Amino acid sequence: MATQLKGASQLRTALRRFEPDLAKELQDEVANVLKPIVKKARGFIPSDFTPSHWRGDSKTGKWPIYNATLMRRGIGYKTTPSKPNRRGFSYAASIANKTASGAIFETAGRKNPNGMQKAPKGTPRTNKNFSHSNNPQAGSQFIRALENASPIAQSNTRTGSGRRGRYMKGRLIYRAWAEDGGKTNAAVIKAIEGAAAKFRARVGR
Amino acid sequence: MATTDLMIGIGAEYKGKAAFNKANKDVLGLGKGVQNLAKAYIGLQGAQKAFRYGQQSLKAFVADDKAARQLAQTVGNLGLAYEATNVENFIQGLERTYAVADDLLRPAMAKLIQVTQSYTKSKEIMTTALNAAAGAGVDLGTAVTDLSQAYVGNLRGLRKYNLGLTQAELATKSFQEIQDLLNKTFTGQASLAAETYAGKMAALTIASSNAQEIIGKGLVDAISNAFGNGDIDKATMQIESMAKAVADIVAGLGTMTGWYSKLFKITSGLGLFDALNNKRNALKLKDTPYDPRSGNMPDMSPAAMKVIQARRKADADAAKRQKELASLAAKQTKALKEQTALAKAKAVLEQSSMVMNMDLIQNTAALMGKVTADETLRLKLQQAILLGNTEQAGNLAQQLLASQIAAMKLSSTNPLGGFTDALKAALAAAQQLRDELAKLGAPKVGIPAPTAPTSVIPEIPKTAANPLGIPSFYGYSGFGQPFLPSATDTSLTATELRIFIDPSAAAYGINAAVVGANANGTASTVNRNGVFSYGS
């Protein structure tokens, strides 16, 4: 879980207004810290991964084609603060996986590691809680193929009691983040604190 | 690129929930919205007020017009159509002079004209009513009702004006006399009331109401001109067919005003309105406020003369009717008086048995030696009542009352002196009856003094042998034995025996007997005592 900061956005505003070079310097520093993670995450996407039922676009366009290049391009970083999420948190920097196929690759099997249950007879095809494939093992086979390409990993490194949720599990960015072991997070925080110290030194406070 | 939740956030900072920010933003937005709404509402209020004022003006004009037409119709129905304009002018004049709304004056005037059937008389009474209403502190409607009722002989409503006369005194006066009295008492009160602050406020209110009516008339005219070339029926149909409410038109008053201004500007040089102005100037005489105190003479044209003749005839008819009414009222009063006298006499007869015990009356009358005279009086009175002879009945009732009073006094004299409360009340009632009969024209008769009984048997001189002067029949041979006259006893001759008792002694004896009876107990008392003694 991300370390909580206080005053990061104000610091950034102050840097941009009074010390633009320091702002730029901070952004560069954070980018340099995040680049290896992004590179690593992109590396988890196999170029020759072609499961039998992920070869082409669906007719309705809802199931995207597997395109490794596009998926890699969809993984990136951001050194500017994000908008606050629903819980009111804003992030100083972030790594994101933005493509649809990249999201499938990232999260498939998070909820049902063995695929969804086959829909009983009479279940409407619009019901998304069941697999509507004629192959009852379709989901399981698909997830197994993905697992072979890149195993899913829990990036929530928080210690202590309590269940770890599935929302920090993934095969690309979350796996890279998990394997990083928190070093990148610490480096980002250190960069921000360093910029703050420099700013204080410059303005004499 | 589509947004996704697949993101790892670094360096999280709590910035407050978005919902809070949204709520904050919404509140700010709401504030601005409310401000804008308030501005819009104020504008709308203004428009609505204008619209409402327009509506009220229309209503006021319609009501005023209706009242004026109703009055004109009433006047016309009574054959006084030629006075309709004068009546309207008179009402307008009164409104301006005395600050009384025409809404009140019209129905009042209609009522007066209905009763008097004369414009001139109605004018007089209306002026009196205005003064009386202001002076006595009653509303004009009440004053007019009272006076119109008084005109036809019902004087009950005049009490509230405190004219210092009893109802009986008022009844003897003619309406003209009553009106003169009212005028004398309350003259100038209406003018005074108009000069007060309240009166001036009333004048302002009236001016405002009149302004509303004028604007309302203007609106009606404007609508009829705009849609029906001056014909309101046509305009109404057109408005309905246009499916556009009149409200919209009223709301667009400002636009209409602009149109009229433009129209006036365009036509001002063409002299289109000059003719109208000339006509208005020609009619200016009619528009001049009527001053009831002015002595302006009407013009003497044949039409005017005709009107004057008709008015004189109506006034003469009204005066004649008033005389007839007065005569009728006098006759009624006389008949009522006679009836009352008879009723009183009858009451005397009936009450004679109530105020005194009949036995006592007879007894007392016998003591006074007036049995025959009293009975005769009663019979005569009964006869007079049956025959309806008021005068005789009254006189006889007075005589009977005098006799009864004397009898009562005589019979109730006791050695201790004074009368009981019951007797005093009875005497007072009898006296009251005498007074009332006297008021009705039956003169009082003096109460006769009690007369001493006359002796029939010569007084026996008191001697040593007969110290009490007992008559000689005590010396009869059968003294101490029952005296039983017998047909066979020829030695006895028929002798008239009269016993006279001293009234005071008789009263004393009766009282003593009553006291003894009470002490001993009557049959009922004995029974009651017996019941008590046995304890059952």
mmCIF file of C-alpha atoms in Angstrom, chain B residues 42 54 121 148 174 231 238 273 389 447 512:
data_model
loop_
_atom_site.group_PDB
_atom_site.id
_atom_site.type_symbol
_atom_site.label_atom_id
_atom_site.label_comp_id
_atom_site.label_asym_id
_atom_site.label_seq_id
_atom_site.Cartn_x
_atom_site.Cartn_y
_atom_site.Cartn_z
ATOM 1 C CA ILE B 42 -38.273 39.279 -7.760
ATOM 2 C CA GLY B 54 -54.528 44.226 -13.508
ATOM 3 C CA LYS B 121 -86.794 62.648 -0.763
ATOM 4 C CA SER B 148 -86.158 53.799 5.457
ATOM 5 C CA SER B 174 -94.354 62.214 11.797
ATOM 6 C CA ASP B 231 -67.060 45.011 -29.415
ATOM 7 C CA GLN B 238 -61.446 36.038 -30.640
ATOM 8 C CA PHE B 273 -57.872 62.819 -30.862
ATOM 9 C CA ASN B 389 -117.285 49.306 25.004
ATOM 10 C CA ILE B 447 -111.026 55.316 46.745
ATOM 11 C CA ALA B 512 -107.946 34.414 65.923
#
